[in-house]
GROMACS .gro file of C-alpha atoms in nm:
model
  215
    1UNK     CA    1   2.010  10.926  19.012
    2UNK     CA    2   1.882  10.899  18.692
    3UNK     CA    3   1.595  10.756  18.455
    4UNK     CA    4   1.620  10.686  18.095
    5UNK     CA    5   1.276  10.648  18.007
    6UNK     CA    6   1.130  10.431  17.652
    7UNK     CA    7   0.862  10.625  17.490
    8UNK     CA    8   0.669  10.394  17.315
    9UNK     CA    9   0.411  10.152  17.499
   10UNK     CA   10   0.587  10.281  17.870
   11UNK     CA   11   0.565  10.668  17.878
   12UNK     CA   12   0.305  10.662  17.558
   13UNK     CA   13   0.036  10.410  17.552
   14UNK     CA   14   0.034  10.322  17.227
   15UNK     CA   15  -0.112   9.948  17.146
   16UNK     CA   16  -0.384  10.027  16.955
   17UNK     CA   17  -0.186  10.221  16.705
   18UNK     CA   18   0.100  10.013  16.749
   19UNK     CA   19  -0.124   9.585  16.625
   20UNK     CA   20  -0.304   9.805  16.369
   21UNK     CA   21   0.016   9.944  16.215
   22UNK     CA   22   0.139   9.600  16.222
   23UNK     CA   23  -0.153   9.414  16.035
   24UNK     CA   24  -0.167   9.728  15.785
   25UNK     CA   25   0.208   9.608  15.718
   26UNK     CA   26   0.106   9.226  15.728
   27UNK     CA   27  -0.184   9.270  15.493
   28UNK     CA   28   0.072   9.428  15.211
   29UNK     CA   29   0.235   9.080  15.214
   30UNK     CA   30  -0.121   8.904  15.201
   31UNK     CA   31  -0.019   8.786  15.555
   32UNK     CA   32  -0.292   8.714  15.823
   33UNK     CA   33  -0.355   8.973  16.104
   34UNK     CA   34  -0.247   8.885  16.483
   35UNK     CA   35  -0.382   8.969  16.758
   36UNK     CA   36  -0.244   9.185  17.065
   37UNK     CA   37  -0.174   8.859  17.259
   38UNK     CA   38   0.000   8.705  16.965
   39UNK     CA   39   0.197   9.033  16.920
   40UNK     CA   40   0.300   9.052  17.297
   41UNK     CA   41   0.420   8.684  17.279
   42UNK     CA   42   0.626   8.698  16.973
   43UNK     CA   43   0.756   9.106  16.907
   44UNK     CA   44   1.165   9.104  16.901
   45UNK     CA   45   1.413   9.352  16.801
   46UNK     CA   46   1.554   9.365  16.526
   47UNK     CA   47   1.226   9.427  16.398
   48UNK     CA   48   1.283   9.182  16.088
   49UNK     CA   49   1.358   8.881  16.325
   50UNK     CA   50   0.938   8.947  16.452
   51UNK     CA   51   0.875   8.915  16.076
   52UNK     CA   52   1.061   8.611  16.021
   53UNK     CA   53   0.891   8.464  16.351
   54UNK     CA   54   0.526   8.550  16.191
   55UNK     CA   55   0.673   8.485  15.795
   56UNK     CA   56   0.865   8.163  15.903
   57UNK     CA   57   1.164   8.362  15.665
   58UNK     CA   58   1.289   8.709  15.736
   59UNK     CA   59   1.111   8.930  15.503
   60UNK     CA   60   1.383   9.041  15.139
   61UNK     CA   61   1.478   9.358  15.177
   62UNK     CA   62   1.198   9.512  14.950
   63UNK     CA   63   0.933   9.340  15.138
   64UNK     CA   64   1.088   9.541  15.464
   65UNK     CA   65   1.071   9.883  15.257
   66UNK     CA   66   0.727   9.821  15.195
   67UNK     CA   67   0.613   9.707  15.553
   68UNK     CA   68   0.805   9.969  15.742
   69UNK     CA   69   0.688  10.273  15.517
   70UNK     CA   70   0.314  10.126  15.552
   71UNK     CA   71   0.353  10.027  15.976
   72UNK     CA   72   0.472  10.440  15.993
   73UNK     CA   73   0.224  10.548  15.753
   74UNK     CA   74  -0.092  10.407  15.968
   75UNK     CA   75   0.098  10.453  16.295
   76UNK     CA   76   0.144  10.858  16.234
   77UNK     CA   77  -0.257  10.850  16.160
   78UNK     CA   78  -0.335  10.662  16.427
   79UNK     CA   79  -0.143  10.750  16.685
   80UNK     CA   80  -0.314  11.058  16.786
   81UNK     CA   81  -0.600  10.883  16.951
   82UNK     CA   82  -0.351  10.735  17.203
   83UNK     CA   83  -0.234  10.927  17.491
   84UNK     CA   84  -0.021  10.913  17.833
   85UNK     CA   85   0.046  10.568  18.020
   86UNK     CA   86  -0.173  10.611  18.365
   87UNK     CA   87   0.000  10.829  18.612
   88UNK     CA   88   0.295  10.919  18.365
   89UNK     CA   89   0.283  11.281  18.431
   90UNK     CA   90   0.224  11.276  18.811
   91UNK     CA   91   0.558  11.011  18.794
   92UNK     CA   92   0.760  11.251  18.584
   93UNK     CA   93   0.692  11.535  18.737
   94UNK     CA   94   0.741  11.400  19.098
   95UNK     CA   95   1.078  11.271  18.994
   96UNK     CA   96   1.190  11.631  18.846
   97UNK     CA   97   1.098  11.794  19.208
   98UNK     CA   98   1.283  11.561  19.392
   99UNK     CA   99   1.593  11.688  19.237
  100UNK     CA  100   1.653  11.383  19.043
  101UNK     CA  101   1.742  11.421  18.615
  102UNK     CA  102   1.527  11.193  18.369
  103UNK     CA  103   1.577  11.166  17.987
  104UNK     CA  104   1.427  10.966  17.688
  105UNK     CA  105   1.583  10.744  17.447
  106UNK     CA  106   1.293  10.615  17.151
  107UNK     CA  107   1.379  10.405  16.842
  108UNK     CA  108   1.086  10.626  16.694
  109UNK     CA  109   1.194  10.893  16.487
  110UNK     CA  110   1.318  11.205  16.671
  111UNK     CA  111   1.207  11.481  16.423
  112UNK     CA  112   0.879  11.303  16.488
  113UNK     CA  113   0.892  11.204  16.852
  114UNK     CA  114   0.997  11.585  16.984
  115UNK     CA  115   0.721  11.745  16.867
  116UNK     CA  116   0.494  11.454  17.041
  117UNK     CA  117   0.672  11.528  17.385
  118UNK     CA  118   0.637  11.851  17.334
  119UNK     CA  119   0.243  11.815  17.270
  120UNK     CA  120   0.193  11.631  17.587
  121UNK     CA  121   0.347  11.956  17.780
  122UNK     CA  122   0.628  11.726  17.973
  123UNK     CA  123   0.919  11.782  17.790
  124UNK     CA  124   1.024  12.036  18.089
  125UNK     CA  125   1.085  11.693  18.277
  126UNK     CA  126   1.345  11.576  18.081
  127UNK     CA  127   1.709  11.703  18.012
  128UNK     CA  128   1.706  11.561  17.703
  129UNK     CA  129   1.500  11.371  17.411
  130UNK     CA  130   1.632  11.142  17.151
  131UNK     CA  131   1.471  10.990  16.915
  132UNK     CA  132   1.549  10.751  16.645
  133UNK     CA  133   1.782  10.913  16.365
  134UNK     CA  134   1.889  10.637  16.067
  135UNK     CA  135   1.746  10.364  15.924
  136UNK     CA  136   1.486  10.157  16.182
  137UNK     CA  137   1.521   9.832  16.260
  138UNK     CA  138   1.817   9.786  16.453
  139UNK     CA  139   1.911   9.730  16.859
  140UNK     CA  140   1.873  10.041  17.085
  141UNK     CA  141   2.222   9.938  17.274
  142UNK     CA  142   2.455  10.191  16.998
  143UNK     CA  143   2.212  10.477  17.086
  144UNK     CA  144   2.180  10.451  17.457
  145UNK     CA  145   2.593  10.438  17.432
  146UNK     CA  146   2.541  10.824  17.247
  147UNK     CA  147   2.250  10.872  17.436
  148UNK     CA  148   2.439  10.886  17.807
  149UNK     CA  149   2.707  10.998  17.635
  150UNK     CA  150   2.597  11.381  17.554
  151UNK     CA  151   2.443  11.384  17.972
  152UNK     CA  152   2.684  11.599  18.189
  153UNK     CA  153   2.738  11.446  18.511
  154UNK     CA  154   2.506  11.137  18.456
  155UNK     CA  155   2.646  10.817  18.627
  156UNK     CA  156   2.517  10.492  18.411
  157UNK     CA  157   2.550  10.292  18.726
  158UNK     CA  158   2.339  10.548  18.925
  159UNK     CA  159   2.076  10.542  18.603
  160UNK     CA  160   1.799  10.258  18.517
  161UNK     CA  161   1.649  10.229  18.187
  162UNK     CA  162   1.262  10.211  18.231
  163UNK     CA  163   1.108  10.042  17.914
  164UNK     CA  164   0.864   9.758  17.791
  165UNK     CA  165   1.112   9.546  17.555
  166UNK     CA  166   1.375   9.283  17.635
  167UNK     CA  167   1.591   9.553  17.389
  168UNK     CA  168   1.557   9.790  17.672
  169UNK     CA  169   1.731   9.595  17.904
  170UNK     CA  170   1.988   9.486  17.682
  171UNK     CA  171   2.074   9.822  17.591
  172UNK     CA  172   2.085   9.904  17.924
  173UNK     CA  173   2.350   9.615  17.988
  174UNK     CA  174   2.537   9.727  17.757
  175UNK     CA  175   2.603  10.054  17.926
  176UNK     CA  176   2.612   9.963  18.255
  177UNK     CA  177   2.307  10.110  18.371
  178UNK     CA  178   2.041   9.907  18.549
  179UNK     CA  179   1.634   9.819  18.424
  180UNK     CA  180   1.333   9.736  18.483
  181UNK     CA  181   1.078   9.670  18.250
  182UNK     CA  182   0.728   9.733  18.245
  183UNK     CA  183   0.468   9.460  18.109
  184UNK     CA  184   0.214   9.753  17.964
  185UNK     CA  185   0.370   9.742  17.641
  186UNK     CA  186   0.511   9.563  17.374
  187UNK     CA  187   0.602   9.240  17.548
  188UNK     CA  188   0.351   8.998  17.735
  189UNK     CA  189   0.536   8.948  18.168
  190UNK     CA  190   0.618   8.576  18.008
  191UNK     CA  191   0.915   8.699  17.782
  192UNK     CA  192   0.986   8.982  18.004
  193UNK     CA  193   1.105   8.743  18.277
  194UNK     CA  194   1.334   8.563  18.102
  195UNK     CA  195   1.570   8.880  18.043
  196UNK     CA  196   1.667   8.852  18.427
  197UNK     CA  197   1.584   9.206  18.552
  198UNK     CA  198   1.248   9.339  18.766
  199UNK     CA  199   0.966   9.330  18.602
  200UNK     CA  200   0.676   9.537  18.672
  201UNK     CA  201   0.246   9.604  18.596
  202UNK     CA  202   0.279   9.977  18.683
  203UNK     CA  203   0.513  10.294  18.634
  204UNK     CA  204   0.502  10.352  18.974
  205UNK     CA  205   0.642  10.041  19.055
  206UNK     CA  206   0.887  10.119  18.799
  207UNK     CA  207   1.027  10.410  18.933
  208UNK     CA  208   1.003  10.308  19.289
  209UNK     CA  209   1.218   9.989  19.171
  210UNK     CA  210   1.434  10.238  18.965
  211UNK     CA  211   1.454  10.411  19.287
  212UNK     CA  212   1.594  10.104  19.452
  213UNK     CA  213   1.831   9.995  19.170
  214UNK     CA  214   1.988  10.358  19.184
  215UNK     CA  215   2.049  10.428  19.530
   0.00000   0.00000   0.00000
């Protein structure tokens, strides 16, 4: 049995960081700032296809440059006031003693996201941590496909992708794994719903559904 975690907005509780990085990118263009309910309600991935939602075009390619080097530049300063999701490390540290393997796959970047992990002092929990290496932007389905493919002895139908986008369940699909998704994050219960899979207000529901799904 095992858990492919998200990292951003499930295991890290990021929102704060995550609608300021955003307007800091919006206000390059001279676009108006959102709020947290707008961003829940419309945030897709690819990334650009949220900008063209907001733009009503998908941004040229050197209006994406711009907004993705400013959304990382305010998110690395501001992410270190954020911290854990609520019972995160009671959850990943319960699962590890029960004998049962748990990894993370983030779209953030994993020269950047390690040392995070690390910081937090769970990385013991995990057998491995991948982050986000190539351009951003894209669909996490390609690296979930790498990512369960360098875990020995890791069954993707005994394993359940635990995130807080639609994109985690797709990617999950993909790889025949099962998910459940987690309305903490990114993405209001409203578009959550319509991906098809359980959808929880808790990581212990999570993992007690991943429990299920996995069995």
């Amino acid at each position: 049995m095992h858990i492919v975690w998200d990292w951003n907005g499930t295991l890290f509780h990021d929102n704060d960081a995550i609608i300021g990085a955003t307007n800091a990118a919006f206000a390059e263009l001279g676009l108006e700032p959102i709020t947290m309910e707008q961003y829940r309600a419309l945030y897709c991935v690819p990334v650009p296809k949220f900008y063209e939602r907001l733009m009503g075009r998908l941004p040229t390619d050197a209006e994406w440059e711009v907004m993705d080097e400013t959304f990382h530049r305010y998110y690395a300063e501001h992410r270190v006031g954020c911290g854990l999701t609520e019972g995160a490390p009671e959850l990943l540290a319960g699962w590890r003693s029960a004998g049962r393997s748990q990894s993370i796959l983030s779209m953030y970047v994993h020269d950047e996201l390690v040392p995070l992990v690390r910081g937090f002092g769970i990385e013991a929990h995990f057998i491995r941590v991948d982050g986000r290496t190539g351009p951003s932007g894209g669909s996490k389905a390609e690296h979930m496909v790498r990512h369960l493919a360098s875990l020995a002895g890791v069954d993707p139908a005994r394993t359940v992708v635990i995130g807080d986008a639609a994109d985690d369940a797709v990617a999950a699909r993909h790889v025949g794994a099962g998910a459940v998704l987690y309305t903490g994050g990114s993405h209001g219960r409203a578009s959550l719903e319509e991906v098809g899979v359980p959808v929880v207000d808790s990581l212990a529901e999570a993992v007690a559904e991943a429990e299920r799904l996995a069995a």
